[in-house]
Amino acid sequence: MMSYGISHVAATALIILSVETGAHRPVTVRQIIDSSGDGAGNRLSSALGAAVDGAGNVYVTGKSSQNAFRITPDGSIIQIIDLTGDGSAKLASPHIVVADVAGNAYVCGKHSNNVFRITPEGVITEVINANGDGTGHVLDKPRGMAVADDGSVYVAGELSDNAFRVAPDGSITQIIDASGDGAGNTLVGARGVAVDDAGNVYVTGRYSDNVFQITPGGVITQIIDESGDGAGNTLSFPMGVAVGSTRNVYVSAVVSTNVFKITPRGEIAEIIDATGDGMGNALSHPRAIGVDGAGNVYVTGKNDGSVFRITPGGAVAVIIDESGGSTGNPFIDPNDNSISVTESGAVYVTGTRSDNVFEIILGDPIPAVSTGVWSSCCYSCSASARSPFAKCVHHAPAPRERCGLRPGRLVRRGEAVVRQVLRSRLRASDARVSTHHRGVLHRPGDRVDGGRGLLGCVRRHLSGGVNLNR
């Protein structure tokens, strides 16, 4: 059932001190939906899951109101499903929502033991139910879900101790069960689910205190257990899991009150603990977690009503607290699956007891230096004091290299390689390339030209090709 309304939003601008640069970073906070729902009688109660699609539509589930809404970029609010489900199968206690690249939303019913797909046109279809794969592997209390780039949906059953893949053609396969990796590391209380760009799936075991990776070929590996980082920082009650563009995995743990980073090489590090930002803002019962394209990690503290950002360099800051960013709208009890983060770093968080959703936009950092000059194998770049642009001048590349940026092109400061080089923190693992946007002026977090643009050149010549003079 779909209905339409207009949102009433409040916005405010904040300033957060950037620990990395010592400069100020503007932050805009808006409430984009509240308990009035769509304003047409369909209310939002116990806001829980949050998601955002590539077109900027935001989705939220109402656990107690038994529904889900879509908030469009222009502020229109549409109820996309309610307790009637698809008209045959019912929806009960919707906990999670995810969205795919085609704009389909998937809503998981914890108590109805099912998942519905809602197309942009409003067609609702149940894609999996309590029968699981139909071969005896049941789905019980789904509370974790993720969607891959190919449209495959992954859902975890907390009481059935398993996870399933629902393929785009509708076929269903159980990808892990209570036996875990089959080598004695069991999965108990499957909760969080994430999937990377290679199709590797990550599932947290809430009661077994571990996280598993399942490859597309079905190889299962335990990547962290209760010993945490092995240095005394333990993992207890892992809930949320997220994976970044460089395939670093992040997991939040409720009882041990911390977040761990696991690299593709298996290196484990605790990136935040109960002390929070170390400035009096403590982290309490972290649950939901997300990561943006620059590797910034965001985690909610359930009991303290805060969201923390942890940068790749380890700087920690609170980006919203119970005050709701001074919007006059409180932000209370961010719970399971209550955060969604875009590649560019826009953050969407739900307040379960405040019945609302906030949009948080962090502005570009101001570099610590007033001027900068740097070079790669293909370009020399410079930026004047506080200019939003850097100018890149072409070098003659090796015959096999082609650089995607045009000679003399202005590149917006804070973008892609320019951001990384200005911070002197460019690493091979930070290089992200795709075949998109050749010759286009990029926004922060955007991917750049096919491995043979500026980013690709820097990445291939990292050992000697980056010469930073500032």
Tab-separated table of C-alpha atoms in Angstrom:
chain	number	residue	atom	x	y	z
A	1	MET	CA	0.000	0.000	0.000
A	2	MET	CA	1.508	3.326	-1.084
A	3	SER	CA	0.455	6.760	0.072
A	4	TYR	CA	1.927	10.188	-0.474
A	5	GLY	CA	2.652	13.218	1.660
A	6	ILE	CA	5.082	16.064	2.162
A	7	SER	CA	7.723	16.079	4.880
A	8	HIS	CA	8.270	18.841	7.408
A	9	VAL	CA	11.968	19.202	8.054
A	10	ALA	CA	14.147	21.206	10.375
A	11	ALA	CA	17.758	21.975	9.588
A	12	THR	CA	20.704	23.386	11.446
A	13	ALA	CA	24.383	23.957	10.787
A	14	LEU	CA	27.011	22.804	13.265
A	15	ILE	CA	30.779	23.108	13.387
A	16	ILE	CA	32.977	20.137	14.280
A	17	LEU	CA	36.696	20.545	14.882
A	18	SER	CA	38.713	18.288	12.611
A	19	VAL	CA	41.381	16.568	14.719
A	20	GLU	CA	43.309	15.612	11.572
A	21	THR	CA	43.700	19.095	10.144
A	22	GLY	CA	42.884	21.461	12.991
A	23	ALA	CA	40.408	23.191	10.667
A	24	HIS	CA	36.663	23.529	11.083
A	25	ARG	CA	34.221	21.313	9.239
A	26	PRO	CA	30.611	22.478	8.714
A	27	VAL	CA	27.921	19.890	9.417
A	28	THR	CA	24.294	20.191	8.359
A	29	VAL	CA	21.696	18.187	10.285
A	30	ARG	CA	18.085	17.829	9.122
A	31	GLN	CA	15.174	15.833	10.434
A	32	ILE	CA	13.612	14.349	7.295
A	33	ILE	CA	10.690	12.419	8.826
A	34	ASP	CA	9.037	12.273	12.231
A	35	SER	CA	6.200	10.399	13.941
A	36	SER	CA	3.624	12.000	11.640
A	37	GLY	CA	4.937	9.774	8.860
A	38	ASP	CA	3.612	10.842	5.484
A	39	GLY	CA	1.246	13.423	6.984
A	40	ALA	CA	-1.690	11.558	5.502
A	41	GLY	CA	-2.510	9.357	8.502
A	42	ASN	CA	0.237	6.776	8.050
A	43	ARG	CA	2.390	7.338	11.106
A	44	LEU	CA	5.959	6.307	11.884
A	45	SER	CA	6.422	4.569	15.244
A	46	SER	CA	9.656	3.013	16.543
A	47	ALA	CA	11.805	4.009	13.566
A	48	LEU	CA	14.394	1.302	13.116
A	49	GLY	CA	16.066	0.374	9.819
A	50	ALA	CA	17.532	2.988	7.483
A	51	ALA	CA	18.746	2.759	3.882
A	52	VAL	CA	19.515	5.086	0.982
A	53	ASP	CA	19.600	4.262	-2.733
A	54	GLY	CA	21.709	5.664	-5.554
A	55	ALA	CA	19.081	8.260	-6.449
A	56	GLY	CA	19.125	9.711	-2.932
A	57	ASN	CA	15.849	8.192	-1.765
A	58	VAL	CA	15.925	7.347	1.937
A	59	TYR	CA	14.012	4.427	3.437
A	60	VAL	CA	12.958	3.805	7.033
A	61	THR	CA	11.034	1.040	8.768
A	62	GLY	CA	8.553	1.576	11.587
A	63	LYS	CA	8.755	-1.426	13.889
A	64	SER	CA	5.621	-0.582	15.880
A	65	SER	CA	3.692	1.125	13.079
A	66	GLN	CA	4.331	-1.979	10.926
A	67	ASN	CA	5.323	-0.083	7.816
A	68	ALA	CA	8.107	1.480	5.781
A	69	PHE	CA	8.493	4.842	4.090
A	70	ARG	CA	10.488	6.317	1.226
A	71	ILE	CA	11.637	9.934	1.526
A	72	THR	CA	12.574	11.406	-1.842
A	73	PRO	CA	15.288	14.053	-2.334
A	74	ASP	CA	12.601	16.743	-2.718
A	75	GLY	CA	11.105	15.827	0.676
A	76	SER	CA	8.056	13.866	-0.444
A	77	ILE	CA	7.199	10.953	1.853
A	78	ILE	CA	5.588	7.762	0.580
A	79	GLN	CA	4.454	4.762	2.605
A	80	ILE	CA	5.695	1.834	0.520
A	81	ILE	CA	4.429	-1.104	2.603
A	82	ASP	CA	2.316	-1.727	5.687
A	83	LEU	CA	1.249	-4.737	7.758
A	84	THR	CA	-0.803	-6.112	4.853
A	85	GLY	CA	2.478	-6.999	3.136
A	86	ASP	CA	1.845	-8.045	-0.453
A	87	GLY	CA	-1.860	-8.616	0.209
A	88	SER	CA	-1.326	-12.309	0.865
A	89	ALA	CA	1.735	-12.622	3.076
A	90	LYS	CA	1.699	-10.237	6.050
A	91	LEU	CA	4.474	-8.015	7.385
A	92	ALA	CA	5.103	-8.059	11.145
A	93	SER	CA	7.725	-6.068	13.048
A	94	PRO	CA	9.751	-4.709	10.119
A	95	HIS	CA	13.324	-4.358	11.340
A	96	ILE	CA	15.548	-3.858	8.332
A	97	VAL	CA	15.404	-2.133	4.981
A	98	VAL	CA	18.006	-2.183	2.205
A	99	ALA	CA	17.924	-0.822	-1.335
A	100	ASP	CA	19.538	-2.062	-4.540
A	101	VAL	CA	21.009	-0.156	-7.487
A	102	ALA	CA	17.724	-0.418	-9.405
A	103	GLY	CA	15.807	1.395	-6.658
A	104	ASN	CA	14.076	-1.679	-5.260
A	105	ALA	CA	13.644	-1.646	-1.486
A	106	TYR	CA	13.701	-4.824	0.597
A	107	VAL	CA	11.949	-4.902	3.966
A	108	CYS	CA	12.499	-7.672	6.479
A	109	GLY	CA	9.772	-8.727	8.919
A	110	LYS	CA	11.283	-10.102	12.128
A	111	HIS	CA	8.088	-11.694	13.425
A	112	SER	CA	6.589	-12.592	10.044
A	113	ASN	CA	9.871	-14.318	9.104
A	114	ASN	CA	9.973	-12.932	5.590
A	115	VAL	CA	11.384	-10.329	3.232
A	116	PHE	CA	9.451	-8.214	0.740
A	117	ARG	CA	10.722	-6.469	-2.376
A	118	ILE	CA	9.049	-3.150	-3.242
A	119	THR	CA	9.794	-1.825	-6.726
A	120	PRO	CA	9.939	1.913	-7.517
A	121	GLU	CA	6.488	1.485	-9.072
A	122	GLY	CA	5.097	0.035	-5.843
A	123	VAL	CA	4.858	-3.636	-6.777
A	124	ILE	CA	5.298	-5.716	-3.610
A	125	THR	CA	6.566	-9.305	-3.688
A	126	GLU	CA	7.554	-11.663	-0.891
A	127	VAL	CA	10.991	-13.042	-1.857
A	128	ILE	CA	11.666	-15.366	1.101
A	129	ASN	CA	9.626	-16.598	4.049
A	130	ALA	CA	9.878	-18.960	7.024
A	131	ASN	CA	10.386	-21.908	4.680
A	132	GLY	CA	13.848	-20.570	3.849
A	133	ASP	CA	15.202	-22.415	0.820
A	134	GLY	CA	12.291	-24.852	0.800
A	135	THR	CA	14.509	-27.844	1.471
A	136	GLY	CA	14.292	-27.923	5.256
A	137	HIS	CA	16.559	-24.960	6.010
A	138	VAL	CA	14.142	-22.542	7.665
A	139	LEU	CA	14.377	-18.796	8.275
A	140	ASP	CA	13.587	-17.776	11.861
A	141	LYS	CA	13.684	-14.188	13.196
A	142	PRO	CA	15.541	-12.419	10.373
A	143	ARG	CA	17.372	-9.386	11.747
A	144	GLY	CA	20.257	-8.925	9.319
A	145	MET	CA	20.123	-8.136	5.611
A	146	ALA	CA	22.306	-6.768	2.806
A	147	VAL	CA	22.060	-6.407	-0.954
A	148	ALA	CA	24.875	-6.916	-3.476
A	149	ASP	CA	25.597	-4.951	-6.638
A	150	ASP	CA	24.155	-7.783	-8.752
A	151	GLY	CA	20.818	-7.559	-6.912
A	152	SER	CA	21.324	-10.623	-4.721
A	153	VAL	CA	19.800	-10.209	-1.266
A	154	TYR	CA	21.361	-11.790	1.816
A	155	VAL	CA	19.329	-12.346	4.957
A	156	ALA	CA	20.321	-13.839	8.320
A	157	GLY	CA	18.042	-15.711	10.693
A	158	GLU	CA	18.944	-15.032	14.317
A	159	LEU	CA	17.098	-18.026	15.765
A	160	SER	CA	17.743	-20.336	12.809
A	161	ASP	CA	21.483	-19.597	13.011
A	162	ASN	CA	21.912	-19.271	9.266
A	163	ALA	CA	21.983	-16.960	6.266
A	164	PHE	CA	20.489	-17.196	2.790
A	165	ARG	CA	21.138	-15.734	-0.626
A	166	VAL	CA	18.108	-14.743	-2.676
A	167	ALA	CA	19.372	-14.479	-6.258
A	168	PRO	CA	17.903	-12.015	-8.787
A	169	ASP	CA	16.103	-14.932	-10.449
A	170	GLY	CA	14.386	-15.767	-7.148
A	171	SER	CA	16.365	-18.896	-6.321
A	172	ILE	CA	17.274	-19.272	-2.643
A	173	THR	CA	20.430	-20.859	-1.236
A	174	GLN	CA	21.549	-21.299	2.356
A	175	ILE	CA	25.152	-20.031	2.483
A	176	ILE	CA	25.995	-20.728	6.157
A	177	ASP	CA	24.363	-22.540	9.063
A	178	ALA	CA	25.021	-23.230	12.741
A	179	SER	CA	28.064	-25.349	11.898
A	180	GLY	CA	29.878	-22.141	10.895
A	181	ASP	CA	33.093	-22.941	9.083
A	182	GLY	CA	32.766	-26.683	9.739
A	183	ALA	CA	36.020	-26.641	11.699
A	184	GLY	CA	34.552	-26.172	15.159
A	185	ASN	CA	33.817	-22.449	14.906
A	186	THR	CA	30.027	-22.366	15.133
A	187	LEU	CA	27.538	-19.641	14.217
A	188	VAL	CA	24.999	-18.859	16.940
A	189	GLY	CA	22.570	-15.966	16.643
A	190	ALA	CA	23.279	-14.810	13.077
A	191	ARG	CA	22.708	-11.076	13.178
A	192	GLY	CA	24.601	-8.563	11.061
A	193	VAL	CA	25.140	-9.051	7.313
A	194	ALA	CA	27.328	-7.168	4.829
A	195	VAL	CA	28.575	-7.869	1.308
A	196	ASP	CA	31.579	-6.431	-0.536
A	197	ASP	CA	32.051	-5.585	-4.197
A	198	ALA	CA	33.545	-9.015	-4.905
A	199	GLY	CA	30.477	-10.807	-3.557
A	200	ASN	CA	32.036	-11.915	-0.262
A	201	VAL	CA	29.416	-11.997	2.495
A	202	TYR	CA	30.069	-11.285	6.175
A	203	VAL	CA	27.831	-12.558	8.986
A	204	THR	CA	28.110	-11.850	12.704
A	205	GLY	CA	27.365	-14.457	15.353
A	206	ARG	CA	25.745	-12.562	18.188
A	207	TYR	CA	26.024	-15.388	20.721
A	208	SER	CA	29.069	-17.164	19.283
A	209	ASP	CA	31.086	-13.919	19.425
A	210	ASN	CA	32.529	-14.142	15.927
A	211	VAL	CA	32.279	-13.049	12.310
A	212	PHE	CA	32.443	-15.248	9.218
A	213	GLN	CA	33.332	-14.494	5.615
A	214	ILE	CA	31.574	-16.549	2.915
A	215	THR	CA	33.110	-16.290	-0.550
A	216	PRO	CA	31.055	-16.555	-3.762
A	217	GLY	CA	32.487	-20.059	-4.095
A	218	GLY	CA	31.179	-21.050	-0.674
A	219	VAL	CA	34.447	-21.032	1.281
A	220	ILE	CA	33.708	-20.056	4.888
A	221	THR	CA	36.336	-18.472	7.129
A	222	GLN	CA	36.087	-17.121	10.654
A	223	ILE	CA	37.789	-13.709	10.511
A	224	ILE	CA	37.451	-12.670	14.173
A	225	ASP	CA	36.391	-14.395	17.388
A	226	GLU	CA	35.913	-13.521	21.057
A	227	SER	CA	39.638	-12.868	21.491
A	228	GLY	CA	39.181	-9.705	19.414
A	229	ASP	CA	42.537	-8.232	18.445
A	230	GLY	CA	44.480	-10.722	20.573
A	231	ALA	CA	45.871	-7.859	22.639
A	232	GLY	CA	43.302	-7.879	25.412
A	233	ASN	CA	40.517	-6.082	23.532
A	234	THR	CA	37.835	-8.752	23.328
A	235	LEU	CA	34.782	-9.126	21.084
A	236	SER	CA	31.496	-9.785	22.876
A	237	PHE	CA	27.990	-9.700	21.372
A	238	PRO	CA	28.866	-8.532	17.836
A	239	MET	CA	25.871	-6.941	16.145
A	240	GLY	CA	26.648	-4.661	13.218
A	241	VAL	CA	29.019	-5.346	10.353
A	242	ALA	CA	30.061	-3.147	7.434
A	243	VAL	CA	32.633	-3.439	4.681
A	244	GLY	CA	34.450	-0.606	2.933
A	245	SER	CA	35.523	-0.131	-0.663
A	246	THR	CA	38.977	-1.509	0.174
A	247	ARG	CA	37.339	-4.576	1.768
A	248	ASN	CA	38.234	-3.677	5.308
A	249	VAL	CA	35.535	-5.149	7.537
A	250	TYR	CA	34.190	-3.315	10.582
A	251	VAL	CA	32.216	-4.959	13.379
A	252	SER	CA	30.483	-3.387	16.381
A	253	ALA	CA	30.133	-5.299	19.650
A	254	VAL	CA	27.474	-4.411	22.235
A	255	VAL	CA	28.812	-5.974	25.426
A	256	SER	CA	32.533	-5.326	24.861
A	257	THR	CA	31.565	-1.781	23.775
A	258	ASN	CA	33.954	-1.444	20.870
A	259	VAL	CA	34.479	-1.608	17.127
A	260	PHE	CA	37.117	-3.643	15.306
A	261	LYS	CA	38.632	-3.287	11.864
A	262	ILE	CA	39.700	-6.470	10.049
A	263	THR	CA	41.845	-5.954	6.945
A	264	PRO	CA	41.852	-8.326	3.948
A	265	ARG	CA	45.188	-9.613	5.268
A	266	GLY	CA	43.555	-10.588	8.563
A	267	GLU	CA	45.048	-7.787	10.655
A	268	ILE	CA	42.703	-6.811	13.487
A	269	ALA	CA	42.641	-3.484	15.317
A	270	GLU	CA	40.231	-1.916	17.786
A	271	ILE	CA	39.306	1.534	16.431
A	272	ILE	CA	36.987	2.793	19.218
A	273	ASP	CA	36.095	1.624	22.719
A	274	ALA	CA	33.884	2.722	25.618
A	275	THR	CA	35.844	5.961	26.022
A	276	GLY	CA	34.348	7.189	22.743
A	277	ASP	CA	36.123	10.322	21.579
A	278	GLY	CA	38.261	10.500	24.720
A	279	MET	CA	36.819	13.940	25.500
A	280	GLY	CA	33.967	12.871	27.758
A	281	ASN	CA	31.628	11.582	25.058
A	282	ALA	CA	31.468	7.865	25.891
A	283	LEU	CA	30.351	5.086	23.560
A	284	SER	CA	27.612	2.877	24.991
A	285	HIS	CA	26.263	-0.354	23.488
A	286	PRO	CA	27.335	0.194	19.861
A	287	ARG	CA	24.998	-1.485	17.408
A	288	ALA	CA	24.589	-0.090	13.912
A	289	ILE	CA	27.662	0.637	11.794
A	290	GLY	CA	28.430	2.039	8.349
A	291	VAL	CA	31.401	3.172	6.286
A	292	ASP	CA	31.745	5.739	3.504
A	293	GLY	CA	33.885	5.760	0.370
A	294	ALA	CA	36.767	7.542	2.096
A	295	GLY	CA	36.973	4.884	4.823
A	296	ASN	CA	35.326	6.925	7.585
A	297	VAL	CA	33.407	4.625	9.933
A	298	TYR	CA	30.166	5.605	11.668
A	299	VAL	CA	28.758	3.794	14.698
A	300	THR	CA	25.699	4.393	16.866
A	301	GLY	CA	25.710	4.289	20.646
A	302	LYS	CA	22.326	2.951	21.684
A	303	ASN	CA	22.162	4.138	25.284
A	304	ASP	CA	23.871	7.500	24.832
A	305	GLY	CA	22.003	8.555	21.679
A	306	SER	CA	25.195	9.450	19.833
A	307	VAL	CA	26.780	8.700	16.475
A	308	PHE	CA	30.562	8.665	16.254
A	309	ARG	CA	32.745	9.077	13.186
A	310	ILE	CA	36.170	7.381	13.159
A	311	THR	CA	38.468	8.540	10.353
A	312	PRO	CA	41.076	6.296	8.698
A	313	GLY	CA	43.669	8.207	10.691
A	314	GLY	CA	41.956	7.334	13.983
A	315	ALA	CA	40.353	10.687	14.798
A	316	VAL	CA	37.031	10.231	16.639
A	317	ALA	CA	34.216	12.788	16.783
A	318	VAL	CA	30.525	12.854	17.716
A	319	ILE	CA	28.453	14.010	14.737
A	320	ILE	CA	25.039	13.937	16.456
A	321	ASP	CA	23.832	13.360	20.004
A	322	GLU	CA	20.509	13.249	21.870
A	323	SER	CA	19.919	16.929	21.151
A	324	GLY	CA	19.407	16.107	17.493
A	325	GLY	CA	22.063	18.563	16.423
A	326	SER	CA	20.197	21.550	17.913
A	327	THR	CA	17.320	21.083	15.481
A	328	GLY	CA	14.889	21.079	18.386
A	329	ASN	CA	14.045	17.475	17.543
A	330	PRO	CA	15.550	14.900	19.938
A	331	PHE	CA	17.476	11.885	18.717
A	332	ILE	CA	16.759	9.013	21.103
A	333	ASP	CA	17.802	5.367	21.057
A	334	PRO	CA	19.520	4.606	17.743
A	335	ASN	CA	19.031	0.867	17.558
A	336	ASP	CA	19.679	-2.098	15.273
A	337	ASN	CA	20.302	-1.290	11.592
A	338	SER	CA	19.699	2.378	12.357
A	339	ILE	CA	22.385	3.880	10.132
A	340	SER	CA	22.998	4.129	6.403
A	341	VAL	CA	25.979	5.896	4.847
A	342	THR	CA	26.544	6.903	1.238
A	343	GLU	CA	29.850	6.701	-0.632
A	344	SER	CA	30.215	10.478	-0.349
A	345	GLY	CA	29.664	10.442	3.414
A	346	ALA	CA	26.025	11.490	3.826
A	347	VAL	CA	24.731	9.803	6.982
A	348	TYR	CA	21.151	8.786	7.762
A	349	VAL	CA	20.240	7.668	11.283
A	350	THR	CA	16.995	6.652	12.957
A	351	GLY	CA	15.843	7.417	16.484
A	352	THR	CA	13.757	4.457	17.619
A	353	ARG	CA	12.203	6.158	20.638
A	354	SER	CA	12.088	9.609	19.041
A	355	ASP	CA	10.344	8.206	15.939
A	356	ASN	CA	12.414	10.112	13.408
A	357	VAL	CA	15.244	10.091	10.885
A	358	PHE	CA	18.082	12.594	10.559
A	359	GLU	CA	20.229	13.425	7.556
A	360	ILE	CA	23.773	14.504	8.443
A	361	ILE	CA	25.935	16.109	5.765
A	362	LEU	CA	29.574	16.722	6.641
A	363	GLY	CA	31.317	19.436	4.686
A	364	ASP	CA	34.749	19.065	3.091
A	365	PRO	CA	37.667	19.430	5.508
A	366	ILE	CA	39.822	22.521	5.154
A	367	PRO	CA	43.432	21.382	4.658
A	368	ALA	CA	45.855	22.287	7.423
A	369	VAL	CA	48.154	24.061	4.946
A	370	SER	CA	47.217	27.193	3.048
A	371	THR	CA	48.940	26.121	-0.157
A	372	GLY	CA	49.849	22.777	-1.602
A	373	VAL	CA	51.932	21.506	-4.514
A	374	TRP	CA	52.251	17.822	-5.320
A	375	SER	CA	52.869	15.528	-8.244
A	376	SER	CA	52.145	12.033	-9.461
A	377	CYS	CA	53.423	10.068	-12.426
A	378	CYS	CA	50.980	11.958	-14.622
A	379	TYR	CA	50.242	15.332	-13.039
A	380	SER	CA	51.609	18.148	-10.922
A	381	CYS	CA	48.912	19.828	-8.865
A	382	SER	CA	48.767	23.004	-6.821
A	383	ALA	CA	46.201	24.794	-4.692
A	384	SER	CA	46.144	28.350	-3.358
A	385	ALA	CA	45.093	29.335	0.137
A	386	ARG	CA	41.602	28.039	0.958
A	387	SER	CA	40.748	27.735	-2.718
A	388	PRO	CA	38.132	25.050	-3.355
A	389	PHE	CA	40.049	24.033	-6.478
A	390	ALA	CA	43.396	22.502	-7.294
A	391	LYS	CA	44.937	22.824	-10.751
A	392	CYS	CA	46.638	19.775	-12.239
A	393	VAL	CA	49.175	20.082	-15.075
A	394	HIS	CA	49.995	17.097	-17.252
A	395	HIS	CA	53.337	15.240	-17.318
A	396	ALA	CA	54.290	12.921	-20.181
A	397	PRO	CA	53.332	9.435	-18.970
A	398	ALA	CA	54.966	6.183	-19.951
A	399	PRO	CA	53.655	4.848	-23.290
A	400	ARG	CA	51.358	2.310	-21.647
A	401	GLU	CA	49.760	4.895	-19.365
A	402	ARG	CA	46.883	7.183	-20.094
A	403	CYS	CA	45.707	9.780	-17.619
A	404	GLY	CA	41.994	10.435	-17.472
A	405	LEU	CA	42.114	14.087	-16.388
A	406	ARG	CA	42.661	16.662	-19.128
A	407	PRO	CA	45.802	18.841	-18.954
A	408	GLY	CA	45.243	21.963	-16.873
A	409	ARG	CA	41.901	20.718	-15.614
A	410	LEU	CA	40.585	22.155	-12.346
A	411	VAL	CA	39.853	19.436	-9.820
A	412	ARG	CA	37.688	20.292	-6.842
A	413	ARG	CA	39.723	20.239	-3.655
A	414	GLY	CA	38.785	17.446	-1.271
A	415	GLU	CA	38.085	14.970	-4.028
A	416	ALA	CA	39.477	11.518	-4.722
A	417	VAL	CA	43.276	11.668	-5.007
A	418	VAL	CA	43.469	15.393	-4.340
A	419	ARG	CA	41.985	14.844	-0.888
A	420	GLN	CA	44.290	11.932	-0.155
A	421	VAL	CA	47.457	13.652	-1.384
A	422	LEU	CA	46.754	16.877	0.501
A	423	ARG	CA	46.626	14.797	3.661
A	424	SER	CA	49.851	12.948	2.786
A	425	ARG	CA	48.112	9.689	3.555
A	426	LEU	CA	47.764	8.049	0.167
A	427	ARG	CA	48.089	4.279	0.450
A	428	ALA	CA	47.621	1.569	-2.153
A	429	SER	CA	44.685	0.255	-0.133
A	430	ASP	CA	43.012	3.672	-0.402
A	431	ALA	CA	43.059	3.723	-4.197
A	432	ARG	CA	39.598	3.080	-5.586
A	433	VAL	CA	39.052	2.979	-9.322
A	434	SER	CA	36.215	2.200	-11.677
A	435	THR	CA	35.324	2.749	-15.322
A	436	HIS	CA	32.937	5.570	-14.510
A	437	HIS	CA	32.985	9.341	-15.023
A	438	ARG	CA	35.896	9.835	-17.439
A	439	GLY	CA	36.780	13.497	-17.597
A	440	VAL	CA	34.080	14.558	-15.126
A	441	LEU	CA	34.588	16.898	-12.161
A	442	HIS	CA	34.158	14.578	-9.196
A	443	ARG	CA	32.536	15.011	-5.815
A	444	PRO	CA	34.199	13.769	-2.617
A	445	GLY	CA	34.053	9.995	-2.534
A	446	ASP	CA	33.352	9.605	-6.243
A	447	ARG	CA	35.246	6.958	-8.166
A	448	VAL	CA	37.534	8.070	-10.967
A	449	ASP	CA	38.530	6.881	-14.397
A	450	GLY	CA	39.213	3.155	-14.878
A	451	GLY	CA	42.551	2.725	-13.114
A	452	ARG	CA	44.347	4.821	-15.742
A	453	GLY	CA	43.398	8.252	-14.449
A	454	LEU	CA	45.255	10.247	-11.856
A	455	LEU	CA	44.336	7.778	-9.132
A	456	GLY	CA	45.497	4.798	-11.147
A	457	CYS	CA	48.823	6.467	-11.906
A	458	VAL	CA	49.480	7.281	-8.278
A	459	ARG	CA	48.476	3.790	-7.257
A	460	ARG	CA	50.888	2.091	-9.690
A	461	HIS	CA	53.803	4.343	-8.825
A	462	LEU	CA	53.267	4.571	-5.095
A	463	SER	CA	56.831	3.543	-4.273
A	464	GLY	CA	58.380	6.515	-6.024
A	465	GLY	CA	55.760	8.358	-8.029
A	466	VAL	CA	54.230	10.567	-5.338
A	467	ASN	CA	56.382	13.589	-4.560
A	468	LEU	CA	54.645	15.830	-2.058
A	469	ASN	CA	56.011	19.376	-1.598
A	470	ARG	CA	53.834	21.590	0.604
